[in-house]
Short mmCIF file of C-alpha atoms in Angstrom, two decimals:
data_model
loop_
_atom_site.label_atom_id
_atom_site.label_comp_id
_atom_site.label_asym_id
_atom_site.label_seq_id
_atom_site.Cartn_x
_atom_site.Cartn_y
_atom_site.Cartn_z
CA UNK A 276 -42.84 -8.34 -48.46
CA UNK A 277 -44.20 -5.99 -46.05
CA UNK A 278 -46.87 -8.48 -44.92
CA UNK A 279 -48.07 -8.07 -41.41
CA UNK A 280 -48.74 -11.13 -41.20
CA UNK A 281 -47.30 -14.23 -39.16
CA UNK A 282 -46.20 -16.56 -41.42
CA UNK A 283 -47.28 -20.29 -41.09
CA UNK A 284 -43.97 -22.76 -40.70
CA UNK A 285 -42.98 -23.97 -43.72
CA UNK A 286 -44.02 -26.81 -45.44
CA UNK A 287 -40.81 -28.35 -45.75
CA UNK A 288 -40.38 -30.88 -43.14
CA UNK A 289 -38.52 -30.20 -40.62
CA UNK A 290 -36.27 -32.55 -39.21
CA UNK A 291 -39.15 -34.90 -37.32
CA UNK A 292 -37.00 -35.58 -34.15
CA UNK A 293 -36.90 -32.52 -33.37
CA UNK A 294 -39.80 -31.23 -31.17
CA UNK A 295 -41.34 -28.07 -32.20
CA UNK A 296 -39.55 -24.97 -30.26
CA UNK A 297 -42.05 -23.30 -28.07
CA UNK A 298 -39.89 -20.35 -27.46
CA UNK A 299 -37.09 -18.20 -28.76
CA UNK A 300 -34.44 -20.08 -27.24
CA UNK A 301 -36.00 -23.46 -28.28
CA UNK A 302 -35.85 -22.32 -31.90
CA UNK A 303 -32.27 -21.04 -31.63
CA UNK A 304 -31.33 -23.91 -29.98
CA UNK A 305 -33.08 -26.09 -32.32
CA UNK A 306 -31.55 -24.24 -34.91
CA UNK A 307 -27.95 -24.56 -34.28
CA UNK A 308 -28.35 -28.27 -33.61
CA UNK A 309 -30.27 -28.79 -36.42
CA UNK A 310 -27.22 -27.18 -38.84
CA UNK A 311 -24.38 -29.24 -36.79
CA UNK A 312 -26.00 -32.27 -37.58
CA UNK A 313 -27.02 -31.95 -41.14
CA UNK A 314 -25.87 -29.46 -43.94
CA UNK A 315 -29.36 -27.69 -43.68
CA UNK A 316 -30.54 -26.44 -47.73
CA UNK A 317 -30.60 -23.31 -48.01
CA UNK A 318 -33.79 -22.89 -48.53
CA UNK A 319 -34.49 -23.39 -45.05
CA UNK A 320 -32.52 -21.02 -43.68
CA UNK A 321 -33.28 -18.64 -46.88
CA UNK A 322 -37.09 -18.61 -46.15
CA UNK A 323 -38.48 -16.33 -44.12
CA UNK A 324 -41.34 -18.36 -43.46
CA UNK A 325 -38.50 -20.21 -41.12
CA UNK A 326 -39.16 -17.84 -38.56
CA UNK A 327 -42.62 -19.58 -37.55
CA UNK A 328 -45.27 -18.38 -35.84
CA UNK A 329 -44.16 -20.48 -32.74
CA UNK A 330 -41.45 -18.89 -32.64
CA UNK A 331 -42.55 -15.59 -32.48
CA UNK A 332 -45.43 -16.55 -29.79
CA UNK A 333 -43.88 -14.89 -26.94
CA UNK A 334 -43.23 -11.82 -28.53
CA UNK A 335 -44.91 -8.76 -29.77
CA UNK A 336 -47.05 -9.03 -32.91
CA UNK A 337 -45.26 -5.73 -34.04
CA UNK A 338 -41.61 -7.20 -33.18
CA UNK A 339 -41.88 -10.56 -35.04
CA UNK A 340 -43.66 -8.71 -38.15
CA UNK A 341 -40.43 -6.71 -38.18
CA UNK A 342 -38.25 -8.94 -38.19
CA UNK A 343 -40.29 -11.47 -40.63
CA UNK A 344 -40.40 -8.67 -42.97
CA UNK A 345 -36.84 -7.98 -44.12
CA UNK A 346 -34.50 -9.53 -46.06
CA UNK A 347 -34.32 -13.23 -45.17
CA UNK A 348 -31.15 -13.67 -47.09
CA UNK A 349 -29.28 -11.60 -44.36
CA UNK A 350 -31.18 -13.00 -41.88
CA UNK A 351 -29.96 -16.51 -42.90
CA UNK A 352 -26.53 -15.63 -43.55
CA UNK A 353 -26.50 -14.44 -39.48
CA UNK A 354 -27.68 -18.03 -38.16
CA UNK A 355 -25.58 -19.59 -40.02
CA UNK A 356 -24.94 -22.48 -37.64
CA UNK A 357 -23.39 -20.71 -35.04
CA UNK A 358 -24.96 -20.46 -31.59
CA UNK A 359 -23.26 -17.81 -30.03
CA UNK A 360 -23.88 -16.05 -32.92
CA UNK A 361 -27.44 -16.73 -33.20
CA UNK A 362 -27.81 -15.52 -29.78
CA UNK A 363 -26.10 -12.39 -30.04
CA UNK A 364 -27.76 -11.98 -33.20
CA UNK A 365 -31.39 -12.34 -31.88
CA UNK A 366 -29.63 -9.96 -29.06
CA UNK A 367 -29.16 -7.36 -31.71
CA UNK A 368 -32.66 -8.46 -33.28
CA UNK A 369 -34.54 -7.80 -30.36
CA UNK A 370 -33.09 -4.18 -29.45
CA UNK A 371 -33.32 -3.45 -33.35
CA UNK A 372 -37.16 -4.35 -33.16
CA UNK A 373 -37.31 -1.85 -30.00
CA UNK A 374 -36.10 0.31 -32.36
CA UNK A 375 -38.01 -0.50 -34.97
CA UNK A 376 -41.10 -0.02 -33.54
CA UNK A 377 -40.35 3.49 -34.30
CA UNK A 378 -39.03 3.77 -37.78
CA UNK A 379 -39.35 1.07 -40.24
CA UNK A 380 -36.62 0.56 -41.97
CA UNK A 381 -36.64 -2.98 -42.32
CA UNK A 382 -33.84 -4.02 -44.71
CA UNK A 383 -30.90 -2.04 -43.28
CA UNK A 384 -32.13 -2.67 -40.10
CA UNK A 385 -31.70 -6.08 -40.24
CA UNK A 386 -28.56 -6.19 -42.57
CA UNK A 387 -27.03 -4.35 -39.87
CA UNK A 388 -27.95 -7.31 -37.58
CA UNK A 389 -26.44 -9.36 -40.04
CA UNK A 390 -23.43 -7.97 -40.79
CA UNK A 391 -22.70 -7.20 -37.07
CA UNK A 392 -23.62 -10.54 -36.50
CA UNK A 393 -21.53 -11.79 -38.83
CA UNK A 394 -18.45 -10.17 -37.64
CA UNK A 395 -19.80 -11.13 -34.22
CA UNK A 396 -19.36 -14.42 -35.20
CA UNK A 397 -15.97 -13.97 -36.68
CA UNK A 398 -15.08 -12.01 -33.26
CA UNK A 399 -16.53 -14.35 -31.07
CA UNK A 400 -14.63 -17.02 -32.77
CA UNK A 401 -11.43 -15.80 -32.49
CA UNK A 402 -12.18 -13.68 -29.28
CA UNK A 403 -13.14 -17.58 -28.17
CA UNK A 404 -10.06 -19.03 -29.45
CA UNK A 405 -7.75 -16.37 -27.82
CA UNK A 406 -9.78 -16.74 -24.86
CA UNK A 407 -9.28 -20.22 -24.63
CA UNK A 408 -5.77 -20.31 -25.32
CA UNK A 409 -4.93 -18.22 -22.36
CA UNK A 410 -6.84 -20.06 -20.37
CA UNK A 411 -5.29 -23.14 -21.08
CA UNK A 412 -1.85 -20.91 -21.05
CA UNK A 413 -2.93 -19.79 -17.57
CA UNK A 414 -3.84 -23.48 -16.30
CA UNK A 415 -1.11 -24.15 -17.79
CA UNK A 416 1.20 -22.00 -16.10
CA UNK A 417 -0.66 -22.51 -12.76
CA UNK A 418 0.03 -26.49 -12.95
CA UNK A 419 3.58 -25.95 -13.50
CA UNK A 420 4.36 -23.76 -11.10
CA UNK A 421 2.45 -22.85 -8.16
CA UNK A 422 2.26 -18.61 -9.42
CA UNK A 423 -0.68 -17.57 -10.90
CA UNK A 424 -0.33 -15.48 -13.76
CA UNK A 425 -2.85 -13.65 -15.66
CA UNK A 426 -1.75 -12.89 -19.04
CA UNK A 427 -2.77 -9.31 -19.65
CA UNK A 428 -4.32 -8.16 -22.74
CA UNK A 429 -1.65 -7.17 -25.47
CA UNK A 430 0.85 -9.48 -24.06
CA UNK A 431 2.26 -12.55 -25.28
CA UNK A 432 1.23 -15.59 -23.80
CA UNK A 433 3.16 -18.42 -24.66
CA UNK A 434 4.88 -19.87 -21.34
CA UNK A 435 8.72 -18.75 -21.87
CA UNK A 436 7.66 -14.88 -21.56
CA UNK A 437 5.19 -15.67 -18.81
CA UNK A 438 7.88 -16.90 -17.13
CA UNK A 439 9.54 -14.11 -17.62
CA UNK A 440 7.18 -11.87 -16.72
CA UNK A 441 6.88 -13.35 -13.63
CA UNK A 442 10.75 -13.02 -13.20
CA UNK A 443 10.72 -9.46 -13.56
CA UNK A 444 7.90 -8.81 -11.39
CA UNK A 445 9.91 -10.40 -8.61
CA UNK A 446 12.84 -8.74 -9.48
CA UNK A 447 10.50 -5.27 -9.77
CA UNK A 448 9.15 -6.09 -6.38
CA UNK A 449 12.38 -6.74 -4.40
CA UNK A 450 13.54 -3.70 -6.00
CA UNK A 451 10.52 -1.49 -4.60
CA UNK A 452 11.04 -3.41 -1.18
CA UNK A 453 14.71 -1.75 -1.36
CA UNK A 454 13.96 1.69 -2.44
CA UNK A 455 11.61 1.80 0.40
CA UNK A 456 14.71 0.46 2.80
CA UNK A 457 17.53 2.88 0.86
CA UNK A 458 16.93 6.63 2.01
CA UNK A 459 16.65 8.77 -0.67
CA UNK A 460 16.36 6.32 -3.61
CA UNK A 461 12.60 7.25 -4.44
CA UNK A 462 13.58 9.97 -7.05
CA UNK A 463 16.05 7.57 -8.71
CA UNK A 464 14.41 5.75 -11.10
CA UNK A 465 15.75 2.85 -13.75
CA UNK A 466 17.58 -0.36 -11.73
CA UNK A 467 21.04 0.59 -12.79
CA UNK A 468 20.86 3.91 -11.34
CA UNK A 469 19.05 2.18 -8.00
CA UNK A 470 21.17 -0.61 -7.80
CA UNK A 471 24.42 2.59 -7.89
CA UNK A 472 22.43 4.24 -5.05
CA UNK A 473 21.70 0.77 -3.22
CA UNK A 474 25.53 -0.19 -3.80
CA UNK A 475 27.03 3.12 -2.16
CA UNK A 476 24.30 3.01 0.75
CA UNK A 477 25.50 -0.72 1.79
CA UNK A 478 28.91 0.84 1.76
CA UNK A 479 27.90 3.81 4.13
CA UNK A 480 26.08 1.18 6.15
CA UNK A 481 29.16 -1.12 6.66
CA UNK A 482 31.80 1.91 7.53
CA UNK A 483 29.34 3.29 10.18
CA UNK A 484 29.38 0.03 11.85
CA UNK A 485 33.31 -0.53 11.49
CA UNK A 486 33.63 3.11 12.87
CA UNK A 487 31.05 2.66 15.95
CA UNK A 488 32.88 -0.34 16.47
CA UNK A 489 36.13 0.87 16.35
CA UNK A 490 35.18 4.19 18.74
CA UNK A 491 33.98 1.29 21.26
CA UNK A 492 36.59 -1.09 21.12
CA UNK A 493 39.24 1.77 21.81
CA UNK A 494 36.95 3.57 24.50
CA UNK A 495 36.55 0.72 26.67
CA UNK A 496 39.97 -0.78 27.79
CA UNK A 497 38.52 -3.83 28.88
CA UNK A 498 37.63 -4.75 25.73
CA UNK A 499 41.21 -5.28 24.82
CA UNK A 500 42.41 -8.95 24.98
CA UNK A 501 45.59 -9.31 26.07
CA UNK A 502 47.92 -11.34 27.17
CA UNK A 503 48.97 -11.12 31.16
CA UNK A 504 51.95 -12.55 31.15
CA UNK A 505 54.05 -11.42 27.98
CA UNK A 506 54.65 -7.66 28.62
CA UNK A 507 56.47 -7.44 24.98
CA UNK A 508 53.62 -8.70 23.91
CA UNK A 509 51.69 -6.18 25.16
CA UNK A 510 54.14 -3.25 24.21
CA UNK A 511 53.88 -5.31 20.64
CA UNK A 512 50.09 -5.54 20.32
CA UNK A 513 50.28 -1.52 21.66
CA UNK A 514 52.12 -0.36 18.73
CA UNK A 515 50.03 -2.48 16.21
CA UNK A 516 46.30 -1.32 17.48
CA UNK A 517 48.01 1.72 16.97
CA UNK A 518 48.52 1.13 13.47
CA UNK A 519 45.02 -0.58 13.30
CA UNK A 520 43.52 3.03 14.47
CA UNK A 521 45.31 4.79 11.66
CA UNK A 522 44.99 2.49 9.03
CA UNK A 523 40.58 2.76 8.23
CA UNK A 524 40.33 5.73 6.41
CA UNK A 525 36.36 6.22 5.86
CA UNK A 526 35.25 8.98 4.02
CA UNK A 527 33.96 10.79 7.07
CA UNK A 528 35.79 13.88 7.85
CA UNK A 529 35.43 13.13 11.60
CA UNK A 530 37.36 10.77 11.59
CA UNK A 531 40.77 12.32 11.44
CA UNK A 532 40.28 14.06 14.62
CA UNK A 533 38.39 11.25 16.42
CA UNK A 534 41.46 9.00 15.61
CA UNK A 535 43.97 11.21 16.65
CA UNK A 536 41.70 11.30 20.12
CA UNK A 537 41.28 7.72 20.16
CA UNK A 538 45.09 7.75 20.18
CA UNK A 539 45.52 9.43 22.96
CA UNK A 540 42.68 7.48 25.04
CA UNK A 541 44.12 4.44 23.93
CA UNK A 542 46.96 5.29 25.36
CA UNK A 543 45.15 5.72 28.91
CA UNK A 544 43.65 2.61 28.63
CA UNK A 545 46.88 0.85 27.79
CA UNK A 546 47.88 2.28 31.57
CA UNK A 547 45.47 2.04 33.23
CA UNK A 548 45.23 -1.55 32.16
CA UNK A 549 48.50 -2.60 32.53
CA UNK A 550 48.13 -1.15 36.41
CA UNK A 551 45.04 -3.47 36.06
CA UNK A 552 46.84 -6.49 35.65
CA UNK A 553 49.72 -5.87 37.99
CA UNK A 554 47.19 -5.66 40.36
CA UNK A 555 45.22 -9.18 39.35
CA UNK A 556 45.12 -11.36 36.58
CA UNK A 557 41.33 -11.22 35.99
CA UNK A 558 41.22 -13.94 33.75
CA UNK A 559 37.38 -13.39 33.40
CA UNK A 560 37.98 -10.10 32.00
CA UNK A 561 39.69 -11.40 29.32
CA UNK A 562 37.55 -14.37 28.36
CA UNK A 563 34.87 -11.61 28.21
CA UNK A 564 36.54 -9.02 26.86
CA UNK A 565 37.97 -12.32 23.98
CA UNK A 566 34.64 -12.71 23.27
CA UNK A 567 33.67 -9.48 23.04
CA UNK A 568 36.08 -8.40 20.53
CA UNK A 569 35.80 -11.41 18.34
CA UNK A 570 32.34 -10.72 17.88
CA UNK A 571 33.16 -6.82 17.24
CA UNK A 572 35.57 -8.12 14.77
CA UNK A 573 33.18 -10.54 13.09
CA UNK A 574 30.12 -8.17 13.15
CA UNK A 575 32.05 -5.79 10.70
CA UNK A 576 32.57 -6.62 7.65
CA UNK A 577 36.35 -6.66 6.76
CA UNK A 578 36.15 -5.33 3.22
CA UNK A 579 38.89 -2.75 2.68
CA UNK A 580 41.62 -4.86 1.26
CA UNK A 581 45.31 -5.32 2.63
CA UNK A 582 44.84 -3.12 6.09
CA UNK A 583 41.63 -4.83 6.63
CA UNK A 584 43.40 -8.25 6.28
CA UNK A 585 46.56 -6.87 8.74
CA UNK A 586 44.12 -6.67 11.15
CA UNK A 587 42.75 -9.96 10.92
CA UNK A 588 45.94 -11.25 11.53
CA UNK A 589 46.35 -9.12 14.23
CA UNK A 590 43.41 -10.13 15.72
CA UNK A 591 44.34 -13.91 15.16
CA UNK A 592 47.69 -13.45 16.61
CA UNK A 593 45.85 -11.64 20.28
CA UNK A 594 44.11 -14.39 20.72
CA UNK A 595 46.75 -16.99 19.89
CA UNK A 596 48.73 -15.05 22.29
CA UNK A 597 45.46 -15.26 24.83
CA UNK A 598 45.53 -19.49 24.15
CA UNK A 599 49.49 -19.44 24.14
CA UNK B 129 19.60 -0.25 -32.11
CA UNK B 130 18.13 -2.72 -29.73
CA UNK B 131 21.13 -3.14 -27.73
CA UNK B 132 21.35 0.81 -27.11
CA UNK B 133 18.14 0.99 -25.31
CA UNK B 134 18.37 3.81 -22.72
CA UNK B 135 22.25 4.46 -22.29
CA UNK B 136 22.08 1.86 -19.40
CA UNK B 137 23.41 -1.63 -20.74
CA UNK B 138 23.02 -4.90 -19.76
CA UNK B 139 26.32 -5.47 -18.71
CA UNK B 140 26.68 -1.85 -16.43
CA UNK B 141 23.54 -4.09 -14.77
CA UNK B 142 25.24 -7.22 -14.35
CA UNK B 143 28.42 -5.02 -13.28
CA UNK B 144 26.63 -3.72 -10.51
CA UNK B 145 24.46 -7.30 -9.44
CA UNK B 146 28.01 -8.96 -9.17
CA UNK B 147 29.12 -5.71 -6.97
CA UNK B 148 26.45 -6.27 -4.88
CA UNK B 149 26.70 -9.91 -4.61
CA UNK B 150 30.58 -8.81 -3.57
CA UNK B 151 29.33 -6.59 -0.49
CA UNK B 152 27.19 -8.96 0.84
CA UNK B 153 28.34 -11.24 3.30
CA UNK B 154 27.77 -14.76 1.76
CA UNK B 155 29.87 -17.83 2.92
CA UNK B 156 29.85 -18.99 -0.82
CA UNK B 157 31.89 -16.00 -1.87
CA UNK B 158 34.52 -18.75 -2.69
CA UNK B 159 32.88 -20.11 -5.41
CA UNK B 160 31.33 -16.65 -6.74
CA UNK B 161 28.24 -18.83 -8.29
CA UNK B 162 25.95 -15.66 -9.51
CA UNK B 163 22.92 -16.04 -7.92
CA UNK B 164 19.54 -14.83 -9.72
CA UNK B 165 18.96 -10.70 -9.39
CA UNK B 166 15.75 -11.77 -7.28
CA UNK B 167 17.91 -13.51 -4.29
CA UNK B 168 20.58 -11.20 -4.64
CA UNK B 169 17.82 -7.95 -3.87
CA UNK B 170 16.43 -10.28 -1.30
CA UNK B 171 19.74 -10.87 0.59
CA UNK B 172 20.23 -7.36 0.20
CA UNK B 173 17.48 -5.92 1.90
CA UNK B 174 18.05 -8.37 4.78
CA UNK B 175 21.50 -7.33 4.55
CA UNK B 176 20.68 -3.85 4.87
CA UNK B 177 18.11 -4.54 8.32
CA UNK B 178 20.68 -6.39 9.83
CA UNK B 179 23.01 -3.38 9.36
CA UNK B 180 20.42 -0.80 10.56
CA UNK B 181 20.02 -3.18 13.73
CA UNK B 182 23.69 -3.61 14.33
CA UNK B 183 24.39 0.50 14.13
CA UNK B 184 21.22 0.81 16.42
CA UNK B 185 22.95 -1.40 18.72
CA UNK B 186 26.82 0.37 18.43
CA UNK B 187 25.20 3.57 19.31
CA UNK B 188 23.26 1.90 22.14
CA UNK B 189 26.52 0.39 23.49
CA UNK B 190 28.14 4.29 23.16
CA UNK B 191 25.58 5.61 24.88
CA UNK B 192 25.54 3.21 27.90
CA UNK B 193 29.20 3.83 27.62
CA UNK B 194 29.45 7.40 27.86
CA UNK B 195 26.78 6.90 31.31
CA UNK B 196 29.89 5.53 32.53
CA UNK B 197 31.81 8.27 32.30
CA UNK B 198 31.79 12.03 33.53
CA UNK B 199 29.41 14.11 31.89
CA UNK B 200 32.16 16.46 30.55
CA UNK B 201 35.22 14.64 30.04
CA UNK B 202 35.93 15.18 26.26
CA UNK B 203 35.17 11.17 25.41
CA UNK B 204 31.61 11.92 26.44
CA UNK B 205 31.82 14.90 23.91
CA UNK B 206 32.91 12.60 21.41
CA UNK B 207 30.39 10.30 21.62
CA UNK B 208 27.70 12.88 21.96
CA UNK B 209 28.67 14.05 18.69
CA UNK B 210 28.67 10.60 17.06
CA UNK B 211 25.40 9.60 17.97
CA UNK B 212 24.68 12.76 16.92
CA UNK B 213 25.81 12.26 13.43
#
């Protein structure tokens, strides 16, 4: 029917409650209500005449004969009772009449409206439905705990694996935090081979701060808590510092030869502060130099096994031997 | 073929967590409870500060020690060439 010209509306009546649409919108609007509330015939939809001259008011004589020309069948099949659809579709309609203005190819054109429409509608659907299950998977997540989690596209989105998810993006976080603490552990990649790196770093750590330790408590005799009175004592507590000193073996090769010197100098100190106490008790000196040393002794982490422990005891018997 | 994935298991990770958990200097080491990965990294990297601090301090407590002494007795060597290292 390649009639140019506007149709008149239909004489089929119309639902009567309705007001007459004035405008696109109106009409769409109009439309969609009109098929939720009753199973419109099919003739109403079918007719092209249903696309009234009212409706086509606001726009071009030239657009509205395009569209009013093609295949109503298609046309009808695209409003079928679905807003979104109907919007998109008139969407499509309107840039296809821009188009058309040029060529006239009226029953593909609109067909393609159709048929895009129609999987429109079958997208929008389901693009609605997914949509609104992750938002109420999101809300949902967001009420039980206080994250908020965006499920991305392609991932699952039922609340045990965004759970997860959030689980190991804490875990990947921490990790980063790490490798940005650990030298050297930004060309590992893959936690187990991190967590290796991270592992023998802490170790590294915890022997340079036994060793500093050590080199301070043995090159300042004051540090040295012992007891004033007991001279065996003394000559007892000599010989196991002595054994203290030899027993940490760290993997640094400086070691050896800073022991054997820390021998020697411990030996000064033992002298020099044995003439120390013949001279005065200085009881201060040894509450300060108690405290001192307990907190070396706590600040290091004991961890090699048996020696480590014989020094604990050691260090439990100088100070029972400092309380008597 | 799942449980391959990557030559790195699940256990070598959990292996390694519970070695960590062992260098770290909880009170509750007692009752060994394994804490989630998450803490465990986040006790770590405080772990690891605290460490930094307390070998910044050591070498400090060298260095004011060796003032003390003569330039170039050989315990001020010494503890030249620690802080150096």
């Amino acid at each position: 029917m390649a009639s140019s010209s506007i149709y008149s509306p239909p004489a089929e009546p119309k639902s009567t409650t309705h007001p007459l649409p004035n405008s696109l919108f109106d009409f769409l609007w109009f439309n969609s209500m009109a098929c939720q509330q009753q199973p419109l015939p099919h003739g109403f939809l079918l007719d092209s005449s249903c696309f009234p001259s009212y409706l086509f008011s606001s726009l071009d004589d030239a657009c509205s004969v395009a569209v009013v020309n093609d295949n109503s069948a298609a046309a009808a099949a695209s409003f079928d009772g679905h807003f979104v659809c109907s919007v998109i579709a008139n969407q499509e309609a309107s840039t296809m009449i821009e188009n058309k203005r040029k060529s006239r190819s009226d029953e593909t054109s609109l067909t393609t409206v159709s048929t895009q429409c129609k999987n429109n509608a079958k997208e929008g659907k389901s693009k609605k439905q997914k949509r609104a299950a992750k938002k109420t998977e999101e809300k949902k997540q967001s009420s039980n705990s206080d994250v908020y989690v965006r499920a991305k596209r392609g991932q699952a989105t039922d609340s045990h694996s965004l759970a997860e998810r959030v689980r190991r993006e804490k875990i990947s976080e921490r990790m980063k935090m790490l490798q940005g603490l650990v030298p050297g552990c930004d060309k590992v990649t893959g936690k187990a081979l991190m967590l290796d790196e991270i592992i023998n770093y802490v170790q590294s750590l915890q022997n340079q701060v036994e060793f500093l330790s050590m080199k301070i408590a043995s090159l300042s005799p004051v540090l040295y808590d012992f007891n004033v009175d007991l001279m065996d004592c003394i000559n007892q507590q000599q010989k196991l510092i002595r054994g203290i000193v030899q027993e940490p073996q760290p993997c640094v090769e400086q070691n050896n030869h800073l022991q054997s010197q820390a021998k020697s100098y411990e030996n000064e100190a033992f002298t020099s502060y044995q003439l120390m106490e013949q001279a005065s008790g200085a009881p201060s000196l040894h509450s300060q130099a108690h405290t001192n040393f307990s907190q070396e002794v706590t600040g290091s982490p004991l961890q090699v096994g048996a020696p480590r422990q014989g020094f604990q005891d050691q260090a439990a018997f100088l100070n029972m031997c400092h309380f008597q | 073929m799942s449980s391959r994935r990557s030559r790195i298991s699940d256990d070598e990770i959990n292996d390694l967590i519970s070695k960590l958990q062992a260098l770290l200097p909880e009170s509750r080491r007692r009752t060994t409870s394994r804490a989630s990965a998450a803490k465990l990294l986040k006790e770590t990297c405080g772990y690891i500060k605290s460490l930094h601090r307390e070998v910044d301090d050591l070498s400090e407590q060298l260095g004011g020690l060796m003032a003390t002494m003569e330039a170039d007795s050989p315990q001020a060597e010494i503890i030249r060439s620690i802080l150096r290292s």
